[in-house]
PDB file of C-alpha atoms in Angstrom:
ATOM      1  CA  UNK A   1      -1.098 113.198 -48.346  1.00 65.00           C
ATOM      2  CA  UNK A   2       0.421 116.038 -46.316  1.00 93.00           C
ATOM      3  CA  UNK A   3       1.425 113.657 -43.513  1.00 97.00           C
ATOM      4  CA  UNK A   4       3.708 110.741 -44.384  1.00 98.00           C
ATOM      5  CA  UNK A   5       4.316 107.691 -42.209  1.00 98.00           C
ATOM      6  CA  UNK A   6       7.112 105.198 -42.800  1.00 98.00           C
ATOM      7  CA  UNK A   7       8.153 102.318 -40.537  1.00 97.00           C
ATOM      8  CA  UNK A   8      11.491 100.536 -40.748  1.00 96.00           C
ATOM      9  CA  UNK A   9      13.455  98.477 -38.221  1.00 95.00           C
ATOM     10  CA  UNK A  10      11.121  99.416 -35.392  1.00 96.00           C
ATOM     11  CA  UNK A  11      11.334 103.161 -36.038  1.00 98.00           C
ATOM     12  CA  UNK A  12       8.365 105.135 -37.364  1.00 98.00           C
ATOM     13  CA  UNK A  13       8.995 108.476 -39.056  1.00 98.00           C
ATOM     14  CA  UNK A  14       6.024 110.843 -39.212  1.00 98.00           C
ATOM     15  CA  UNK A  15       6.760 113.658 -41.657  1.00 98.00           C
ATOM     16  CA  UNK A  16       4.805 116.883 -42.036  1.00 98.00           C
ATOM     17  CA  UNK A  17       4.915 117.131 -45.813  1.00 97.00           C
ATOM     18  CA  UNK A  18       3.834 120.521 -47.089  1.00 96.00           C
ATOM     19  CA  UNK A  19       7.210 122.132 -47.783  1.00 96.00           C
ATOM     20  CA  UNK A  20       5.844 124.671 -50.245  1.00 95.00           C
ATOM     21  CA  UNK A  21       4.129 126.355 -47.250  1.00 95.00           C
ATOM     22  CA  UNK A  22       6.909 125.671 -44.745  1.00 96.00           C
ATOM     23  CA  UNK A  23       4.829 122.717 -43.537  1.00 97.00           C
ATOM     24  CA  UNK A  24       2.119 124.982 -42.123  1.00 96.00           C
ATOM     25  CA  UNK A  25      -0.530 122.751 -40.591  1.00 95.00           C
ATOM     26  CA  UNK A  26      -4.091 122.700 -41.896  1.00 93.00           C
ATOM     27  CA  UNK A  27      -7.029 121.357 -39.891  1.00 91.00           C
ATOM     28  CA  UNK A  28      -7.066 118.136 -41.913  1.00 93.00           C
ATOM     29  CA  UNK A  29      -3.375 117.658 -41.132  1.00 95.00           C
ATOM     30  CA  UNK A  30      -4.064 117.840 -37.389  1.00 95.00           C
ATOM     31  CA  UNK A  31      -6.401 114.896 -37.820  1.00 95.00           C
ATOM     32  CA  UNK A  32      -3.833 113.017 -39.915  1.00 97.00           C
ATOM     33  CA  UNK A  33      -1.055 113.595 -37.359  1.00 97.00           C
ATOM     34  CA  UNK A  34      -3.338 112.337 -34.595  1.00 97.00           C
ATOM     35  CA  UNK A  35      -4.184 109.233 -36.627  1.00 97.00           C
ATOM     36  CA  UNK A  36      -0.523 108.573 -37.448  1.00 98.00           C
ATOM     37  CA  UNK A  37       0.426 108.602 -33.765  1.00 98.00           C
ATOM     38  CA  UNK A  38      -2.524 106.398 -32.825  1.00 97.00           C
ATOM     39  CA  UNK A  39      -1.464 103.933 -35.525  1.00 97.00           C
ATOM     40  CA  UNK A  40       2.082 103.876 -34.150  1.00 97.00           C
ATOM     41  CA  UNK A  41       0.781 103.431 -30.627  1.00 96.00           C
ATOM     42  CA  UNK A  42      -1.215 100.349 -31.640  1.00 95.00           C
ATOM     43  CA  UNK A  43       1.510  98.826 -33.825  1.00 96.00           C
ATOM     44  CA  UNK A  44       3.724  96.589 -31.706  1.00 93.00           C
ATOM     45  CA  UNK A  45       6.416  96.628 -34.363  1.00 94.00           C
ATOM     46  CA  UNK A  46       6.910 100.374 -33.740  1.00 97.00           C
ATOM     47  CA  UNK A  47       9.298 100.892 -30.850  1.00 97.00           C
ATOM     48  CA  UNK A  48      10.354 104.519 -31.394  1.00 98.00           C
ATOM     49  CA  UNK A  49       8.883 107.458 -33.309  1.00 98.00           C
ATOM     50  CA  UNK A  50      10.448 110.467 -35.049  1.00 98.00           C
ATOM     51  CA  UNK A  51       8.401 113.574 -35.858  1.00 98.00           C
ATOM     52  CA  UNK A  52       9.927 115.831 -38.505  1.00 98.00           C
ATOM     53  CA  UNK A  53       9.175 118.118 -41.441  1.00 98.00           C
ATOM     54  CA  UNK A  54       9.821 117.698 -45.149  1.00 98.00           C
ATOM     55  CA  UNK A  55      12.269 119.971 -46.903  1.00 96.00           C
ATOM     56  CA  UNK A  56      14.124 122.679 -45.021  1.00 97.00           C
ATOM     57  CA  UNK A  57      11.624 123.359 -42.206  1.00 98.00           C
ATOM     58  CA  UNK A  58       9.933 121.532 -39.358  1.00 98.00           C
ATOM     59  CA  UNK A  59       6.720 123.566 -39.472  1.00 98.00           C
ATOM     60  CA  UNK A  60       5.597 127.193 -39.513  1.00 97.00           C
ATOM     61  CA  UNK A  61       2.714 126.286 -37.185  1.00 95.00           C
ATOM     62  CA  UNK A  62      -0.988 126.569 -37.879  1.00 91.00           C
ATOM     63  CA  UNK A  63      -1.883 127.784 -41.351  1.00 89.00           C
ATOM     64  CA  UNK A  64      -2.829 131.444 -40.853  1.00 85.00           C
ATOM     65  CA  UNK A  65      -5.352 131.223 -43.688  1.00 80.00           C
ATOM     66  CA  UNK A  66      -7.585 129.029 -41.536  1.00 77.00           C
ATOM     67  CA  UNK A  67      -7.377 131.148 -38.408  1.00 77.00           C
ATOM     68  CA  UNK A  68     -10.540 132.911 -37.287  1.00 69.00           C
ATOM     69  CA  UNK A  69     -12.833 131.246 -39.823  1.00 71.00           C
ATOM     70  CA  UNK A  70     -16.243 130.041 -38.652  1.00 74.00           C
ATOM     71  CA  UNK A  71     -16.400 132.289 -35.604  1.00 78.00           C
ATOM     72  CA  UNK A  72     -16.337 130.835 -32.104  1.00 83.00           C
ATOM     73  CA  UNK A  73     -17.776 127.510 -33.261  1.00 85.00           C
ATOM     74  CA  UNK A  74     -15.086 127.118 -35.920  1.00 82.00           C
ATOM     75  CA  UNK A  75     -12.347 128.082 -33.473  1.00 84.00           C
ATOM     76  CA  UNK A  76     -13.555 125.548 -30.910  1.00 89.00           C
ATOM     77  CA  UNK A  77     -13.624 122.876 -33.595  1.00 88.00           C
ATOM     78  CA  UNK A  78     -10.036 123.598 -34.617  1.00 89.00           C
ATOM     79  CA  UNK A  79      -8.891 123.695 -30.990  1.00 89.00           C
ATOM     80  CA  UNK A  80     -10.572 120.362 -30.316  1.00 93.00           C
ATOM     81  CA  UNK A  81      -8.643 118.705 -33.121  1.00 92.00           C
ATOM     82  CA  UNK A  82      -5.419 120.431 -32.101  1.00 93.00           C
ATOM     83  CA  UNK A  83      -5.804 119.039 -28.598  1.00 95.00           C
ATOM     84  CA  UNK A  84      -6.575 115.555 -29.867  1.00 96.00           C
ATOM     85  CA  UNK A  85      -3.395 115.748 -31.915  1.00 96.00           C
ATOM     86  CA  UNK A  86      -1.384 117.063 -28.955  1.00 96.00           C
ATOM     87  CA  UNK A  87      -2.662 114.316 -26.679  1.00 96.00           C
ATOM     88  CA  UNK A  88      -1.894 111.647 -29.267  1.00 97.00           C
ATOM     89  CA  UNK A  89       1.719 112.827 -29.433  1.00 97.00           C
ATOM     90  CA  UNK A  90       2.205 113.207 -25.688  1.00 95.00           C
ATOM     91  CA  UNK A  91       0.334 110.119 -24.553  1.00 94.00           C
ATOM     92  CA  UNK A  92       2.014 107.447 -26.679  1.00 95.00           C
ATOM     93  CA  UNK A  93       4.006 105.130 -24.436  1.00 94.00           C
ATOM     94  CA  UNK A  94       6.823 104.894 -26.973  1.00 96.00           C
ATOM     95  CA  UNK A  95       9.779 107.299 -27.098  1.00 97.00           C
ATOM     96  CA  UNK A  96       9.196 110.192 -29.513  1.00 98.00           C
ATOM     97  CA  UNK A  97      11.924 112.414 -30.935  1.00 98.00           C
ATOM     98  CA  UNK A  98      11.364 115.674 -32.801  1.00 98.00           C
ATOM     99  CA  UNK A  99      13.954 116.348 -35.525  1.00 98.00           C
ATOM    100  CA  UNK A 100      13.901 120.084 -36.237  1.00 98.00           C
ATOM    101  CA  UNK A 101      15.430 121.982 -39.143  1.00 98.00           C
ATOM    102  CA  UNK A 102      14.461 125.499 -40.181  1.00 98.00           C
ATOM    103  CA  UNK A 103      11.429 127.124 -38.584  1.00 98.00           C
ATOM    104  CA  UNK A 104       9.437 125.601 -35.739  1.00 98.00           C
ATOM    105  CA  UNK A 105       6.757 128.103 -34.789  1.00 98.00           C
ATOM    106  CA  UNK A 106       3.724 128.330 -32.517  1.00 96.00           C
ATOM    107  CA  UNK A 107       1.734 125.139 -32.138  1.00 95.00           C
ATOM    108  CA  UNK A 108       4.499 123.264 -33.951  1.00 97.00           C
ATOM    109  CA  UNK A 109       7.013 124.192 -31.251  1.00 98.00           C
ATOM    110  CA  UNK A 110       4.457 123.010 -28.698  1.00 97.00           C
ATOM    111  CA  UNK A 111       4.237 119.737 -30.643  1.00 97.00           C
ATOM    112  CA  UNK A 112       8.016 119.372 -30.512  1.00 98.00           C
ATOM    113  CA  UNK A 113       8.075 120.053 -26.771  1.00 98.00           C
ATOM    114  CA  UNK A 114       5.408 117.404 -26.212  1.00 97.00           C
ATOM    115  CA  UNK A 115       7.802 114.746 -27.541  1.00 98.00           C
ATOM    116  CA  UNK A 116      10.386 113.077 -25.300  1.00 98.00           C
ATOM    117  CA  UNK A 117      13.343 114.908 -26.762  1.00 98.00           C
ATOM    118  CA  UNK A 118      14.176 117.447 -29.440  1.00 98.00           C
ATOM    119  CA  UNK A 119      17.127 117.325 -31.820  1.00 98.00           C
ATOM    120  CA  UNK A 120      17.593 120.653 -33.582  1.00 98.00           C
ATOM    121  CA  UNK A 121      19.903 122.050 -36.199  1.00 98.00           C
ATOM    122  CA  UNK A 122      22.069 124.803 -34.761  1.00 98.00           C
ATOM    123  CA  UNK A 123      20.414 127.330 -37.068  1.00 98.00           C
ATOM    124  CA  UNK A 124      16.842 126.129 -36.438  1.00 98.00           C
ATOM    125  CA  UNK A 125      14.471 128.971 -35.540  1.00 98.00           C
ATOM    126  CA  UNK A 126      11.987 128.325 -32.754  1.00 98.00           C
ATOM    127  CA  UNK A 127       9.336 130.910 -31.966  1.00 98.00           C
ATOM    128  CA  UNK A 128       6.113 131.308 -30.027  1.00 97.00           C
ATOM    129  CA  UNK A 129       4.673 134.037 -32.239  1.00 95.00           C
ATOM    130  CA  UNK A 130       1.247 134.289 -30.592  1.00 94.00           C
ATOM    131  CA  UNK A 131       1.769 137.897 -29.462  1.00 94.00           C
ATOM    132  CA  UNK A 132       2.473 138.963 -33.035  1.00 94.00           C
ATOM    133  CA  UNK A 133      -1.012 137.913 -34.175  1.00 91.00           C
ATOM    134  CA  UNK A 134      -2.918 138.831 -31.032  1.00 92.00           C
ATOM    135  CA  UNK A 135      -3.458 135.331 -29.689  1.00 91.00           C
ATOM    136  CA  UNK A 136      -2.823 133.614 -26.375  1.00 93.00           C
ATOM    137  CA  UNK A 137      -0.622 130.501 -26.388  1.00 95.00           C
ATOM    138  CA  UNK A 138      -2.233 127.251 -27.492  1.00 94.00           C
ATOM    139  CA  UNK A 139      -1.258 123.650 -28.073  1.00 94.00           C
ATOM    140  CA  UNK A 140      -0.210 123.463 -24.417  1.00 95.00           C
ATOM    141  CA  UNK A 141       2.658 125.860 -25.152  1.00 97.00           C
ATOM    142  CA  UNK A 142       2.732 127.686 -21.798  1.00 97.00           C
ATOM    143  CA  UNK A 143       2.444 124.447 -19.826  1.00 96.00           C
ATOM    144  CA  UNK A 144       5.139 122.674 -21.829  1.00 96.00           C
ATOM    145  CA  UNK A 145       7.553 125.600 -21.833  1.00 97.00           C
ATOM    146  CA  UNK A 146       7.511 125.838 -18.040  1.00 95.00           C
ATOM    147  CA  UNK A 147       8.383 122.139 -17.786  1.00 94.00           C
ATOM    148  CA  UNK A 148      11.700 122.880 -19.500  1.00 96.00           C
ATOM    149  CA  UNK A 149      12.799 126.333 -18.304  1.00 97.00           C
ATOM    150  CA  UNK A 150      12.255 128.569 -15.247  1.00 96.00           C
ATOM    151  CA  UNK A 151       9.112 130.702 -15.283  1.00 97.00           C
ATOM    152  CA  UNK A 152      10.845 134.020 -16.005  1.00 97.00           C
ATOM    153  CA  UNK A 153      12.725 132.516 -18.941  1.00 97.00           C
ATOM    154  CA  UNK A 154       9.469 131.038 -20.238  1.00 98.00           C
ATOM    155  CA  UNK A 155       7.735 134.402 -19.955  1.00 98.00           C
ATOM    156  CA  UNK A 156      10.586 136.140 -21.782  1.00 97.00           C
ATOM    157  CA  UNK A 157      10.319 133.699 -24.692  1.00 98.00           C
ATOM    158  CA  UNK A 158       6.516 133.874 -24.797  1.00 97.00           C
ATOM    159  CA  UNK A 159       5.966 137.586 -24.138  1.00 97.00           C
ATOM    160  CA  UNK A 160       8.686 138.733 -26.554  1.00 97.00           C
ATOM    161  CA  UNK A 161       7.799 136.351 -29.369  1.00 97.00           C
ATOM    162  CA  UNK A 162      11.498 136.291 -30.223  1.00 98.00           C
ATOM    163  CA  UNK A 163      13.313 133.597 -32.153  1.00 98.00           C
ATOM    164  CA  UNK A 164      15.340 130.987 -30.289  1.00 98.00           C
ATOM    165  CA  UNK A 165      18.070 129.284 -32.305  1.00 98.00           C
ATOM    166  CA  UNK A 166      18.742 125.580 -32.131  1.00 98.00           C
ATOM    167  CA  UNK A 167      22.000 126.365 -30.365  1.00 98.00           C
ATOM    168  CA  UNK A 168      20.249 128.472 -27.719  1.00 98.00           C
ATOM    169  CA  UNK A 169      17.496 125.863 -27.380  1.00 98.00           C
ATOM    170  CA  UNK A 170      20.110 123.257 -26.483  1.00 98.00           C
ATOM    171  CA  UNK A 171      21.771 125.640 -24.042  1.00 98.00           C
ATOM    172  CA  UNK A 172      18.440 126.302 -22.317  1.00 98.00           C
ATOM    173  CA  UNK A 173      17.473 122.633 -22.191  1.00 97.00           C
ATOM    174  CA  UNK A 174      14.728 123.030 -24.803  1.00 98.00           C
ATOM    175  CA  UNK A 175      16.608 120.664 -27.119  1.00 98.00           C
ATOM    176  CA  UNK A 176      18.794 117.675 -26.296  1.00 98.00           C
ATOM    177  CA  UNK A 177      21.219 118.176 -29.175  1.00 98.00           C
ATOM    178  CA  UNK A 178      22.100 120.984 -31.572  1.00 98.00           C
ATOM    179  CA  UNK A 179      23.524 119.540 -34.771  1.00 98.00           C
ATOM    180  CA  UNK A 180      25.143 121.076 -37.817  1.00 98.00           C
ATOM    181  CA  UNK A 181      22.497 122.169 -40.359  1.00 98.00           C
ATOM    182  CA  UNK A 182      20.998 119.256 -42.253  1.00 98.00           C
ATOM    183  CA  UNK A 183      21.950 116.635 -39.645  1.00 98.00           C
ATOM    184  CA  UNK A 184      19.054 116.772 -37.164  1.00 98.00           C
ATOM    185  CA  UNK A 185      17.164 113.853 -38.711  1.00 98.00           C
ATOM    186  CA  UNK A 186      20.283 111.684 -38.864  1.00 98.00           C
ATOM    187  CA  UNK A 187      20.932 112.283 -35.156  1.00 98.00           C
ATOM    188  CA  UNK A 188      17.276 111.573 -34.350  1.00 98.00           C
ATOM    189  CA  UNK A 189      17.505 108.299 -36.292  1.00 98.00           C
ATOM    190  CA  UNK A 190      20.602 107.348 -34.301  1.00 98.00           C
ATOM    191  CA  UNK A 191      18.737 107.908 -31.025  1.00 98.00           C
ATOM    192  CA  UNK A 192      15.591 106.155 -32.283  1.00 98.00           C
ATOM    193  CA  UNK A 193      17.601 103.120 -33.372  1.00 97.00           C
ATOM    194  CA  UNK A 194      18.980 102.759 -29.847  1.00 97.00           C
ATOM    195  CA  UNK A 195      15.468 102.963 -28.384  1.00 96.00           C
ATOM    196  CA  UNK A 196      14.123 100.465 -30.925  1.00 96.00           C
ATOM    197  CA  UNK A 197      16.266  97.694 -29.427  1.00 95.00           C
ATOM    198  CA  UNK A 198      15.500  98.664 -25.818  1.00 95.00           C
ATOM    199  CA  UNK A 199      12.902  96.917 -23.601  1.00 95.00           C
ATOM    200  CA  UNK A 200       9.721  98.547 -24.888  1.00 93.00           C
ATOM    201  CA  UNK A 201       7.542  98.048 -21.829  1.00 94.00           C
ATOM    202  CA  UNK A 202      10.245  99.306 -19.453  1.00 95.00           C
ATOM    203  CA  UNK A 203      10.783 102.455 -21.527  1.00 95.00           C
ATOM    204  CA  UNK A 204       7.027 103.036 -21.632  1.00 95.00           C
ATOM    205  CA  UNK A 205       6.716 102.688 -17.871  1.00 96.00           C
ATOM    206  CA  UNK A 206       9.647 105.046 -17.306  1.00 96.00           C
ATOM    207  CA  UNK A 207       7.898 107.553 -19.566  1.00 96.00           C
ATOM    208  CA  UNK A 208       4.740 107.304 -17.456  1.00 95.00           C
ATOM    209  CA  UNK A 209       6.777 107.909 -14.309  1.00 96.00           C
ATOM    210  CA  UNK A 210       8.334 111.054 -15.751  1.00 95.00           C
ATOM    211  CA  UNK A 211       4.926 112.345 -16.842  1.00 93.00           C
ATOM    212  CA  UNK A 212       3.411 111.802 -13.421  1.00 94.00           C
ATOM    213  CA  UNK A 213       6.380 113.129 -11.447  1.00 94.00           C
ATOM    214  CA  UNK A 214       5.581 116.840 -11.599  1.00 89.00           C
ATOM    215  CA  UNK A 215       2.173 116.313 -10.001  1.00 93.00           C
ATOM    216  CA  UNK A 216       3.331 113.847  -7.335  1.00 96.00           C
ATOM    217  CA  UNK A 217       4.820 114.075  -3.895  1.00 97.00           C
ATOM    218  CA  UNK A 218       7.870 111.904  -3.274  1.00 97.00           C
ATOM    219  CA  UNK A 219       5.738 109.381  -1.393  1.00 98.00           C
ATOM    220  CA  UNK A 220       3.254 109.235  -4.280  1.00 97.00           C
ATOM    221  CA  UNK A 221       6.110 108.635  -6.723  1.00 97.00           C
ATOM    222  CA  UNK A 222       7.369 105.763  -4.574  1.00 97.00           C
ATOM    223  CA  UNK A 223       3.867 104.284  -4.392  1.00 97.00           C
ATOM    224  CA  UNK A 224       3.554 104.567  -8.169  1.00 96.00           C
ATOM    225  CA  UNK A 225       6.773 102.674  -8.817  1.00 96.00           C
ATOM    226  CA  UNK A 226       5.850 100.093  -6.182  1.00 97.00           C
ATOM    227  CA  UNK A 227       2.778  99.299  -8.271  1.00 95.00           C
ATOM    228  CA  UNK A 228       4.792  99.105 -11.490  1.00 96.00           C
ATOM    229  CA  UNK A 229       7.870  97.083 -10.601  1.00 96.00           C
ATOM    230  CA  UNK A 230       6.119  93.859  -9.483  1.00 95.00           C
ATOM    231  CA  UNK A 231       4.524  93.752 -12.943  1.00 94.00           C
ATOM    232  CA  UNK A 232       7.840  94.417 -14.688  1.00 95.00           C
ATOM    233  CA  UNK A 233       9.527  91.387 -13.148  1.00 95.00           C
ATOM    234  CA  UNK A 234       6.911  89.218 -14.878  1.00 95.00           C
ATOM    235  CA  UNK A 235       7.840  90.421 -18.383  1.00 94.00           C
ATOM    236  CA  UNK A 236       9.880  88.543 -20.969  1.00 94.00           C
ATOM    237  CA  UNK A 237      12.133  91.598 -21.203  1.00 94.00           C
ATOM    238  CA  UNK A 238      13.105  91.266 -17.528  1.00 95.00           C
ATOM    239  CA  UNK A 239      13.754  87.567 -18.029  1.00 95.00           C
ATOM    240  CA  UNK A 240      15.928  88.266 -21.072  1.00 94.00           C
ATOM    241  CA  UNK A 241      17.728  91.145 -19.375  1.00 95.00           C
ATOM    242  CA  UNK A 242      18.680  89.180 -16.277  1.00 95.00           C
ATOM    243  CA  UNK A 243      19.537  86.037 -18.243  1.00 96.00           C
ATOM    244  CA  UNK A 244      21.800  87.910 -20.646  1.00 95.00           C
ATOM    245  CA  UNK A 245      23.525  89.602 -17.709  1.00 95.00           C
ATOM    246  CA  UNK A 246      24.270  86.218 -16.116  1.00 96.00           C
ATOM    247  CA  UNK A 247      25.427  84.808 -19.443  1.00 95.00           C
ATOM    248  CA  UNK A 248      27.605  87.860 -20.104  1.00 95.00           C
ATOM    249  CA  UNK A 249      26.014  88.648 -23.470  1.00 95.00           C
ATOM    250  CA  UNK A 250      24.086  91.521 -24.977  1.00 94.00           C
ATOM    251  CA  UNK A 251      20.354  91.365 -24.287  1.00 94.00           C
ATOM    252  CA  UNK A 252      18.004  90.905 -27.241  1.00 94.00           C
ATOM    253  CA  UNK A 253      14.667  92.526 -26.453  1.00 93.00           C
ATOM    254  CA  UNK A 254      11.843  91.642 -28.846  1.00 87.00           C
ATOM    255  CA  UNK A 255       8.928  93.865 -29.856  1.00 76.00           C
ATOM    256  CA  UNK A 256       5.988  93.579 -27.500  1.00 69.00           C
TER     257      UNK A 256
END
């Protein structure tokens, strides 16, 4: 299997496992990544997810050997499965962290940006290389990039097709942390462990609020939270959180 899934202590790790090709993603792997995220979404024991690559790289993006095959019909088929994969990553209500070492190119960078946060090695190499092979951005790349950086900065990165280091990514806000080489996964695990003991439903609702925010007016955002909070006060997590506060102890939130 080119996609590995392990679950331990509430944290799922989805690993792109094709290191001999820098974890370049085949069509079948898009389907497997989608299925792995759907499995994690439906598994109540999973409370945080890490997406990473085996070996020294995150992923070199779509496998070039499959590009262009099958004409328009084949391209539409591949795009359809790419978008299913992208939606599965972005739409899970659990926190997702991308742990990036080495190269993270094209659709794979879009995948990383569709997670909640990116942890990158300082010497990681991000690139939207679409211009170099005569393609427009895909995987939601243009949309996602402009959610993180101003439009001119996004255009510079996309139009030039230049590499962005992990250090620069953190400086630009495209990564949360830049770690020494070889330590991105360890940092991602540290973050995931903290999320795995958090109130799962509350984190999921906060994630939905962030996702909706860019398309809402302030009044719409207030209406949205007014619909959410009365439900939250009925949860066991709220009961535990308020009880532990009164009892001056650390809250213990269970998987739900």
